[in-house]
Amino acid sequence: MTIAVVGAGLGGLTLARVLHVNGIDAVVYERESSREARGQGGMLDIHSGQWALREAGLVDGFLAIARGEGQDMRLLESDGTLLLQEDTPEDAPLLRPEVDRADLRALLLDSLPEGTVRWGHAYESADNGVLRFAGGGTAPYDLLVGADGAHSRVRALLTDTRPAHVGQNVVELGIPDVDHTHPDLAAMVGRGTCWVLGDGISLAAQRNGDGRVRVGLSFYDTGEDWFTTSGIPFDDPAATRAHLIRLLADWDPRFTALIAACDDTIRRWPISTLPVGLTWPPAPDVTLVGDAAHLMPPVGEGANMALLDGARLGLALTAHPDDVPTAVREYEREMFDRTSAAARLSADLQELLMSPDAAQRLVAFFQPG
Ligand SMILES: Cc1cc2nc3c(=O)[nH]c(=O)nc-3n(C[C@H](O)[C@H](O)[C@H](O)COP(=O)(O)OP(=O)(O)OC[C@H]3O[C@@H](n4cnc5c(N)ncnc54)[C@H](O)[C@@H]3O)c2cc1C
């Protein structure tokens, strides 16, 4: 059985690892040229996905990189009013610790035999058991697994459905080495996430394990073309910061100070999702894991579902090593049910965040009863 996985993100690597611990080889084809080719994002909140890491034999490694204190949360209004503060006790169980995506990806990469990941292989097309890569090159497969993320190309083999923009655009900036460069801002953000909710705009400042604070400014009720029509000069980082500060003119000055302290790394992130409950007719030799299968708003479920998908598919293939179609059907049945529920939950939370009374509803959400 030749298993070809497209994409060395969390879903694809978990699949390869679970197969490996069960004595089955797979090859992971990744578009990026090396593991360091680009920044690997911010913090992820890992809860249900811990089960997958246990199946992958990586739970101790995970606990070593997990940041329990990253669960701390502060919720404020844009005038500076503190609505909620939750600090994680030292002895609290690691139910939803934060982990740097780069650390988690490195844990998975280091757990695989040399040569499992083939860097610099961008999937272009596949048919009749042959994969084709951009710039030439082919590879055989009995099972092709699309683990190629939000903008998956493999997805088109199974469904015509494409992600749709949800009316939210995020500008992400960051403050390096915050404890030394801006101790006052470090104290305000705390050890976890500091959320500020304004009118049609929210700010989430989150401490990363490497001392960087990531600042995500979300603009709600904005269209897919917002990054080009907003008038923000994204090609000039200093002018971008100045423009963002002007947009927050009526906010507490401590929050605009956060923007002023950011460096020149600016990421634009339009938020799109696949429809809740997306399925497709089974194919005997192709399936999807992670965002390729069920892209959700970024509210804490997507990475967990990708880890679980990878583990579940790995276990189904282990149970049916000579019958790929049965393994795929078994995996997809469980995956569709589980991820539909997670996507529904995520869509509800997204609706809450985008609502005019988001602050009050969020306080009620975090303090039920
Ligand atoms: C660089 C990066 C940074 C991220 N940062 C954050 C973050 O800060 N916060 C957050 O909530 N989520 C972030 N995400 C998304 C998050 O990792 C996913 O939502 C979640 O983990 C689901 O994982 P996945 O394995 O399905 O997809 P991903 O983790 O997105 O991995 C997909 C992989 O497929 C590769 N790929 C894509 N197209 C091709 C192709 N044609 N051929 C070969 N390989 C291909 C990509 O390079 C990537 O390595 C980030 C993703 C990436 C890739």
Short mmCIF file of C-alpha atoms and ligand atoms in Angstrom, two decimals:
data_model
loop_
_atom_site.label_atom_id
_atom_site.label_comp_id
_atom_site.label_asym_id
_atom_site.label_seq_id
_atom_site.Cartn_x
_atom_site.Cartn_y
_atom_site.Cartn_z
CA MET A 1 0.00 0.00 0.00
CA THR A 2 1.55 3.30 -1.09
CA ILE A 3 0.13 6.14 0.99
CA ALA A 4 0.83 9.64 -0.32
CA VAL A 5 -0.03 12.54 2.00
CA VAL A 6 -0.08 16.04 0.55
CA GLY A 7 0.81 18.68 3.17
CA ALA A 8 3.12 18.58 6.21
CA GLY A 9 0.81 20.48 8.55
CA LEU A 10 -0.62 19.09 11.76
CA GLY A 11 -3.12 16.72 10.13
CA GLY A 12 -0.75 15.19 7.58
CA LEU A 13 2.11 14.76 10.03
CA THR A 14 -0.11 13.15 12.70
CA LEU A 15 -1.36 10.68 10.10
CA ALA A 16 2.21 9.81 9.06
CA ARG A 17 3.26 9.40 12.69
CA VAL A 18 0.33 7.17 13.71
CA LEU A 19 0.95 5.02 10.64
CA HIS A 20 4.65 4.84 11.53
CA VAL A 21 4.05 3.68 15.12
CA ASN A 22 1.78 1.00 13.66
CA GLY A 23 4.42 -0.19 11.20
CA ILE A 24 3.00 1.40 8.02
CA ASP A 25 5.06 3.73 5.82
CA ALA A 26 3.74 6.89 4.20
CA VAL A 27 5.33 9.71 2.22
CA VAL A 28 4.40 13.32 2.96
CA TYR A 29 4.78 15.76 0.06
CA GLU A 30 5.15 19.38 1.22
CA ARG A 31 5.13 22.49 -0.95
CA GLU A 32 7.51 24.47 1.28
CA SER A 33 11.20 24.03 0.52
CA SER A 34 12.24 23.20 4.11
CA ARG A 35 10.86 23.14 7.64
CA GLU A 36 12.21 26.67 8.24
CA ALA A 37 10.96 28.09 4.94
CA ARG A 38 8.38 30.36 6.58
CA GLY A 39 7.06 31.42 9.98
CA GLN A 40 4.79 28.77 11.44
CA GLY A 41 2.12 30.91 13.07
CA GLY A 42 1.05 31.55 16.63
CA MET A 43 -0.49 29.67 19.51
CA LEU A 44 -2.99 26.85 19.29
CA ASP A 45 -5.33 25.75 22.05
CA ILE A 46 -5.05 21.94 22.19
CA HIS A 47 -7.81 20.05 24.02
CA SER A 48 -9.56 17.12 22.28
CA GLY A 49 -6.51 16.77 20.01
CA GLN A 50 -4.50 15.48 22.99
CA TRP A 51 -6.08 12.08 22.36
CA ALA A 52 -4.43 12.00 18.93
CA LEU A 53 -1.05 12.88 20.40
CA ARG A 54 -1.44 10.00 22.84
CA GLU A 55 -2.15 7.62 19.92
CA ALA A 56 0.95 9.04 18.24
CA GLY A 57 3.05 8.24 21.33
CA LEU A 58 3.89 11.92 21.72
CA VAL A 59 2.02 12.96 24.82
CA ASP A 60 5.14 13.46 26.97
CA GLY A 61 6.74 15.55 24.26
CA PHE A 62 3.54 17.56 24.02
CA LEU A 63 3.37 18.20 27.77
CA ALA A 64 6.96 19.46 27.63
CA ILE A 65 6.03 22.19 25.12
CA ALA A 66 2.48 22.93 26.35
CA ARG A 67 1.95 26.23 28.17
CA GLY A 68 -0.72 25.82 30.87
CA GLU A 69 -0.44 29.49 31.82
CA GLY A 70 -1.33 30.30 28.21
CA GLN A 71 -4.94 29.56 29.23
CA ASP A 72 -5.03 32.89 31.16
CA MET A 73 -7.58 35.26 29.72
CA ARG A 74 -8.50 38.92 30.06
CA LEU A 75 -11.53 40.42 28.40
CA LEU A 76 -11.85 44.19 28.15
CA GLU A 77 -13.95 46.82 26.45
CA SER A 78 -12.27 49.28 24.13
CA ASP A 79 -12.48 52.05 26.78
CA GLY A 80 -10.32 49.87 29.04
CA THR A 81 -13.07 48.45 31.29
CA LEU A 82 -12.06 45.00 32.51
CA LEU A 83 -14.97 42.58 32.02
CA LEU A 84 -13.34 39.29 32.96
CA GLN A 85 -9.98 37.97 34.14
CA GLU A 86 -9.15 34.29 34.52
CA ASP A 87 -5.72 33.27 35.82
CA THR A 88 -4.72 29.62 35.65
CA PRO A 89 -3.58 28.15 38.99
CA GLU A 90 -0.11 26.55 38.93
CA ASP A 91 -1.56 23.10 39.66
CA ALA A 92 -4.45 23.30 37.16
CA PRO A 93 -4.75 20.27 34.86
CA LEU A 94 -3.57 20.85 31.30
CA LEU A 95 -7.04 20.56 29.79
CA ARG A 96 -6.66 23.29 27.15
CA PRO A 97 -3.02 24.37 27.18
CA GLU A 98 -1.64 26.63 24.49
CA VAL A 99 1.22 25.45 22.32
CA ASP A 100 3.25 27.24 19.67
CA ARG A 101 2.24 25.82 16.30
CA ALA A 102 5.93 25.77 15.33
CA ASP A 103 6.81 23.65 18.42
CA LEU A 104 3.99 21.20 17.80
CA ARG A 105 4.92 20.84 14.14
CA ALA A 106 8.57 20.31 15.11
CA LEU A 107 7.55 17.61 17.63
CA LEU A 108 5.71 15.76 14.86
CA LEU A 109 8.45 16.26 12.25
CA ASP A 110 11.16 15.01 14.62
CA SER A 111 9.11 11.87 15.35
CA LEU A 112 9.19 10.69 11.73
CA PRO A 113 11.92 8.68 10.04
CA GLU A 114 14.34 10.67 7.88
CA GLY A 115 13.01 11.14 4.37
CA THR A 116 9.30 10.74 5.25
CA VAL A 117 8.68 14.38 4.34
CA ARG A 118 9.67 15.34 0.79
CA TRP A 119 10.12 19.12 0.86
CA GLY A 120 9.64 21.29 -2.21
CA HIS A 121 6.89 19.09 -3.69
CA ALA A 122 3.84 21.22 -4.52
CA TYR A 123 0.90 19.04 -5.50
CA GLU A 124 -0.68 19.99 -8.80
CA SER A 125 -2.95 17.14 -9.89
CA ALA A 126 -3.60 13.41 -9.56
CA ASP A 127 -5.34 10.63 -11.45
CA ASN A 128 -5.09 6.90 -11.95
CA GLY A 129 -2.69 6.43 -9.06
CA VAL A 130 -0.19 9.07 -10.20
CA LEU A 131 0.54 12.36 -8.43
CA ARG A 132 1.92 15.31 -10.39
CA PHE A 133 3.94 18.14 -8.85
CA ALA A 134 4.41 21.75 -9.96
CA GLY A 135 7.53 22.05 -12.06
CA GLY A 136 7.50 18.38 -13.05
CA GLY A 137 7.91 15.14 -11.17
CA THR A 138 5.43 12.37 -10.40
CA ALA A 139 4.85 9.81 -7.65
CA PRO A 140 2.60 6.76 -7.35
CA TYR A 141 -0.17 6.22 -4.79
CA ASP A 142 -2.76 3.68 -3.75
CA LEU A 143 -4.25 6.17 -1.31
CA LEU A 144 -3.94 9.95 -1.71
CA VAL A 145 -4.64 12.01 1.42
CA GLY A 146 -5.19 15.73 1.00
CA ALA A 147 -3.80 17.39 4.14
CA ASP A 148 -3.08 20.58 2.25
CA GLY A 149 -4.95 23.03 4.43
CA ALA A 150 -7.52 25.75 3.89
CA HIS A 151 -6.85 26.26 0.18
CA SER A 152 -6.53 22.56 -0.59
CA ARG A 153 -6.08 21.59 -4.23
CA VAL A 154 -6.67 17.91 -3.51
CA ARG A 155 -10.21 18.77 -2.31
CA ALA A 156 -11.30 19.33 -5.93
CA LEU A 157 -10.97 15.56 -6.55
CA LEU A 158 -13.88 15.00 -4.14
CA THR A 159 -16.10 18.08 -4.17
CA ASP A 160 -16.62 21.37 -6.02
CA THR A 161 -17.33 23.18 -2.75
CA ARG A 162 -14.95 26.04 -1.99
CA PRO A 163 -14.41 28.05 1.20
CA ALA A 164 -16.51 31.24 1.47
CA HIS A 165 -15.44 34.45 3.19
CA VAL A 166 -17.25 35.02 6.51
CA GLY A 167 -17.00 38.83 6.63
CA GLN A 168 -13.97 38.98 8.91
CA ASN A 169 -10.45 40.08 8.01
CA VAL A 170 -7.54 39.91 10.43
CA VAL A 171 -4.42 42.05 10.40
CA GLU A 172 -1.78 40.31 12.47
CA LEU A 173 1.22 42.13 13.92
CA GLY A 174 3.62 41.34 16.76
CA ILE A 175 5.89 42.71 19.46
CA PRO A 176 9.19 40.81 19.74
CA ASP A 177 10.75 40.00 23.13
CA VAL A 178 8.01 41.92 24.91
CA ASP A 179 9.31 41.40 28.47
CA HIS A 180 12.48 43.33 27.70
CA THR A 181 11.25 45.80 25.10
CA HIS A 182 7.87 46.75 26.63
CA PRO A 183 7.43 45.37 30.18
CA ASP A 184 4.36 47.59 30.77
CA LEU A 185 2.58 46.08 27.75
CA ALA A 186 3.73 42.60 28.76
CA ALA A 187 2.05 43.08 32.15
CA MET A 188 -1.16 44.27 30.51
CA VAL A 189 -1.35 41.27 28.16
CA GLY A 190 -0.42 38.79 30.92
CA ARG A 191 0.62 35.18 30.33
CA GLY A 192 -2.19 34.22 27.95
CA THR A 193 -4.65 36.16 25.80
CA CYS A 194 -5.97 39.67 26.25
CA TRP A 195 -9.11 40.36 24.20
CA VAL A 196 -10.47 43.81 23.60
CA LEU A 197 -13.88 44.19 22.02
CA GLY A 198 -14.82 47.38 20.20
CA ASP A 199 -17.48 48.36 17.72
CA GLY A 200 -16.96 46.18 14.64
CA ILE A 201 -13.30 45.64 15.59
CA SER A 202 -11.67 43.33 18.12
CA LEU A 203 -8.08 43.01 19.26
CA ALA A 204 -6.55 39.80 20.55
CA ALA A 205 -3.05 40.06 22.03
CA GLN A 206 -1.56 36.68 22.77
CA ARG A 207 1.76 35.80 24.34
CA ASN A 208 3.78 33.19 22.46
CA GLY A 209 6.33 30.82 23.97
CA ASP A 210 9.22 32.71 22.34
CA GLY A 211 8.42 35.98 24.13
CA ARG A 212 6.61 37.51 21.18
CA VAL A 213 3.15 38.96 21.61
CA ARG A 214 0.98 38.47 18.56
CA VAL A 215 -1.63 41.14 18.04
CA GLY A 216 -4.56 40.24 15.81
CA LEU A 217 -6.93 43.04 14.82
CA SER A 218 -10.19 41.66 13.43
CA PHE A 219 -12.41 43.80 11.25
CA TYR A 220 -15.97 42.48 11.11
CA ASP A 221 -18.61 43.00 8.44
CA THR A 222 -15.86 43.50 5.89
CA GLY A 223 -15.74 41.96 2.42
CA GLU A 224 -13.34 39.66 0.68
CA ASP A 225 -11.67 42.60 -1.06
CA TRP A 226 -11.18 44.59 2.17
CA PHE A 227 -7.39 44.32 2.17
CA THR A 228 -7.27 46.19 -1.14
CA THR A 229 -10.19 48.59 -0.53
CA SER A 230 -9.52 49.55 3.13
CA GLY A 231 -6.97 52.19 2.14
CA ILE A 232 -4.42 50.70 4.58
CA PRO A 233 -0.95 50.90 2.95
CA PHE A 234 0.11 47.30 3.72
CA ASP A 235 3.33 47.64 1.74
CA ASP A 236 4.58 50.20 4.30
CA PRO A 237 4.59 48.71 7.85
CA ALA A 238 5.07 52.03 9.68
CA ALA A 239 2.26 53.68 7.71
CA THR A 240 0.08 50.60 8.35
CA ARG A 241 0.60 50.89 12.11
CA ALA A 242 -0.19 54.63 11.97
CA HIS A 243 -3.35 53.94 9.96
CA LEU A 244 -4.51 51.22 12.39
CA ILE A 245 -3.88 53.54 15.36
CA ARG A 246 -6.06 56.21 13.69
CA LEU A 247 -8.85 53.62 13.27
CA LEU A 248 -8.68 52.99 17.03
CA ALA A 249 -8.62 56.70 17.94
CA ASP A 250 -11.42 56.34 20.52
CA TRP A 251 -9.85 53.29 22.23
CA ASP A 252 -7.92 53.34 25.51
CA PRO A 253 -4.37 54.54 24.65
CA ARG A 254 -2.87 51.36 26.19
CA PHE A 255 -4.30 49.39 23.28
CA THR A 256 -3.00 51.70 20.58
CA ALA A 257 0.38 51.54 22.37
CA LEU A 258 0.32 47.81 21.60
CA ILE A 259 0.06 48.55 17.88
CA ALA A 260 2.77 51.23 18.05
CA ALA A 261 5.17 48.69 19.65
CA CYS A 262 4.81 46.13 16.86
CA ASP A 263 7.60 45.36 14.43
CA ASP A 264 7.38 45.24 10.63
CA THR A 265 6.03 41.68 10.29
CA ILE A 266 2.44 42.09 9.15
CA ARG A 267 0.21 39.24 8.02
CA ARG A 268 -3.13 39.61 6.29
CA TRP A 269 -5.60 36.85 7.05
CA PRO A 270 -9.02 36.82 5.37
CA ILE A 271 -11.29 34.40 7.26
CA SER A 272 -13.21 31.88 5.18
CA THR A 273 -14.90 28.59 6.02
CA LEU A 274 -16.34 25.52 4.35
CA PRO A 275 -20.07 24.87 4.90
CA VAL A 276 -20.92 23.18 8.20
CA GLY A 277 -21.57 19.48 7.60
CA LEU A 278 -19.82 19.24 4.20
CA THR A 279 -19.57 15.64 2.97
CA TRP A 280 -18.75 13.99 -0.38
CA PRO A 281 -19.43 10.61 -1.98
CA PRO A 282 -16.73 8.12 -0.94
CA ALA A 283 -13.83 7.57 -3.33
CA PRO A 284 -11.76 4.39 -3.01
CA ASP A 285 -8.35 6.09 -3.22
CA VAL A 286 -8.68 9.71 -2.06
CA THR A 287 -9.65 11.37 1.20
CA LEU A 288 -9.02 14.58 3.15
CA VAL A 289 -7.92 15.49 6.67
CA GLY A 290 -7.89 18.78 8.56
CA ASP A 291 -8.78 22.17 7.07
CA ALA A 292 -8.93 20.64 3.59
CA ALA A 293 -11.99 18.69 4.78
CA HIS A 294 -13.69 21.12 7.15
CA LEU A 295 -12.25 24.64 7.32
CA MET A 296 -13.75 26.38 10.37
CA PRO A 297 -13.45 29.89 11.84
CA PRO A 298 -10.30 30.17 14.00
CA VAL A 299 -11.95 29.80 17.41
CA GLY A 300 -10.07 26.81 18.79
CA GLU A 301 -11.36 23.67 17.06
CA GLY A 302 -9.56 23.41 13.69
CA ALA A 303 -6.15 22.23 14.88
CA ASN A 304 -7.73 19.73 17.29
CA MET A 305 -9.87 18.29 14.52
CA ALA A 306 -6.83 18.02 12.22
CA LEU A 307 -4.89 16.07 14.86
CA LEU A 308 -7.87 13.78 15.47
CA ASP A 309 -8.42 13.24 11.72
CA GLY A 310 -4.79 12.22 11.25
CA ALA A 311 -4.93 9.75 14.14
CA ARG A 312 -8.35 8.34 13.19
CA LEU A 313 -7.36 7.75 9.58
CA GLY A 314 -4.06 6.20 10.67
CA LEU A 315 -5.89 3.81 13.00
CA ALA A 316 -8.50 2.91 10.35
CA LEU A 317 -5.72 2.06 7.87
CA THR A 318 -3.97 0.02 10.56
CA ALA A 319 -7.18 -1.93 11.17
CA HIS A 320 -7.73 -2.58 7.42
CA PRO A 321 -4.24 -2.69 5.90
CA ASP A 322 -5.39 -4.63 2.84
CA ASP A 323 -8.65 -2.80 2.28
CA VAL A 324 -8.13 0.94 1.74
CA PRO A 325 -11.74 1.69 0.63
CA THR A 326 -13.13 0.19 3.86
CA ALA A 327 -10.61 2.11 5.96
CA VAL A 328 -11.50 5.37 4.19
CA ARG A 329 -15.25 4.80 4.61
CA GLU A 330 -14.83 4.00 8.30
CA TYR A 331 -12.66 7.09 8.83
CA GLU A 332 -14.97 9.44 6.91
CA ARG A 333 -18.10 8.26 8.73
CA GLU A 334 -16.61 9.15 12.12
CA MET A 335 -14.90 12.30 10.79
CA PHE A 336 -18.05 13.76 9.22
CA ASP A 337 -20.04 13.34 12.46
CA ARG A 338 -17.34 14.66 14.77
CA THR A 339 -16.28 17.63 12.66
CA SER A 340 -19.86 18.70 11.83
CA ALA A 341 -20.49 19.13 15.56
CA ALA A 342 -17.22 21.06 15.98
CA ALA A 343 -17.98 23.24 12.95
CA ARG A 344 -21.46 24.06 14.31
CA LEU A 345 -19.95 25.07 17.66
CA SER A 346 -17.32 27.19 15.90
CA ALA A 347 -19.92 28.88 13.68
CA ASP A 348 -22.02 29.76 16.76
CA LEU A 349 -19.00 31.24 18.52
CA GLN A 350 -18.07 33.16 15.38
CA GLU A 351 -21.61 34.57 15.17
CA LEU A 352 -21.31 35.64 18.80
CA LEU A 353 -17.98 37.40 18.18
CA MET A 354 -19.42 39.28 15.22
CA SER A 355 -22.59 40.40 17.05
CA PRO A 356 -23.08 43.99 18.31
CA ASP A 357 -23.38 42.80 21.95
CA ALA A 358 -20.36 40.48 21.70
CA ALA A 359 -18.81 41.69 24.98
CA GLN A 360 -21.82 40.81 27.15
CA ARG A 361 -22.41 37.53 25.32
CA LEU A 362 -18.76 36.52 25.65
CA VAL A 363 -18.78 37.19 29.39
CA ALA A 364 -21.89 34.98 29.67
CA PHE A 365 -20.21 32.34 27.47
CA PHE A 366 -17.13 32.15 29.71
CA GLN A 367 -19.10 32.37 32.94
CA PRO A 368 -22.10 30.11 32.34
CA GLY A 369 -24.78 30.17 35.01
C1 LIG B 1 2.27 28.62 8.17
C2 LIG B 1 0.96 28.42 8.90
C3 LIG B 1 0.68 29.23 10.01
C4 LIG B 1 -0.53 29.06 10.70
N1 LIG B 1 -0.78 29.84 11.79
C5 LIG B 1 -1.92 29.68 12.50
C6 LIG B 1 -2.18 30.47 13.67
O1 LIG B 1 -1.39 31.32 14.06
N2 LIG B 1 -3.36 30.27 14.33
C7 LIG B 1 -4.27 29.33 13.91
O2 LIG B 1 -5.32 29.18 14.54
N3 LIG B 1 -4.05 28.57 12.82
C8 LIG B 1 -2.90 28.72 12.10
N4 LIG B 1 -2.66 27.96 10.97
C9 LIG B 1 -3.69 26.99 10.55
C10 LIG B 1 -3.70 25.77 11.43
O3 LIG B 1 -2.44 25.16 11.49
C11 LIG B 1 -4.72 24.82 10.84
O4 LIG B 1 -5.99 25.47 10.90
C12 LIG B 1 -4.90 23.54 11.57
O5 LIG B 1 -3.75 23.17 12.25
C13 LIG B 1 -5.31 22.43 10.59
O6 LIG B 1 -4.15 21.81 10.10
P1 LIG B 1 -4.00 21.18 8.66
O7 LIG B 1 -2.96 20.12 8.79
O8 LIG B 1 -5.31 20.82 8.11
O9 LIG B 1 -3.48 22.36 7.75
P2 LIG B 1 -2.19 23.27 7.87
O10 LIG B 1 -1.62 23.23 9.24
O11 LIG B 1 -2.58 24.58 7.29
O12 LIG B 1 -1.12 22.54 6.90
C14 LIG B 1 -1.29 22.42 5.51
C15 LIG B 1 0.06 22.13 4.88
O13 LIG B 1 -0.13 21.82 3.50
C16 LIG B 1 0.87 22.47 2.74
N5 LIG B 1 0.36 22.64 1.36
C17 LIG B 1 -0.61 23.47 0.94
N6 LIG B 1 -0.81 23.31 -0.39
C18 LIG B 1 0.05 22.36 -0.81
C19 LIG B 1 0.32 21.77 -2.08
N7 LIG B 1 -0.34 22.14 -3.19
N8 LIG B 1 1.27 20.80 -2.15
C20 LIG B 1 1.96 20.41 -1.03
N9 LIG B 1 1.75 20.95 0.18
C21 LIG B 1 0.80 21.92 0.31
C22 LIG B 1 1.10 23.78 3.48
O14 LIG B 1 2.33 24.38 3.16
C23 LIG B 1 1.02 23.31 4.93
O15 LIG B 1 2.28 22.87 5.40
C24 LIG B 1 -1.48 28.08 10.25
C25 LIG B 1 -1.19 27.29 9.14
C26 LIG B 1 0.02 27.44 8.46
C27 LIG B 1 0.32 26.57 7.25
#
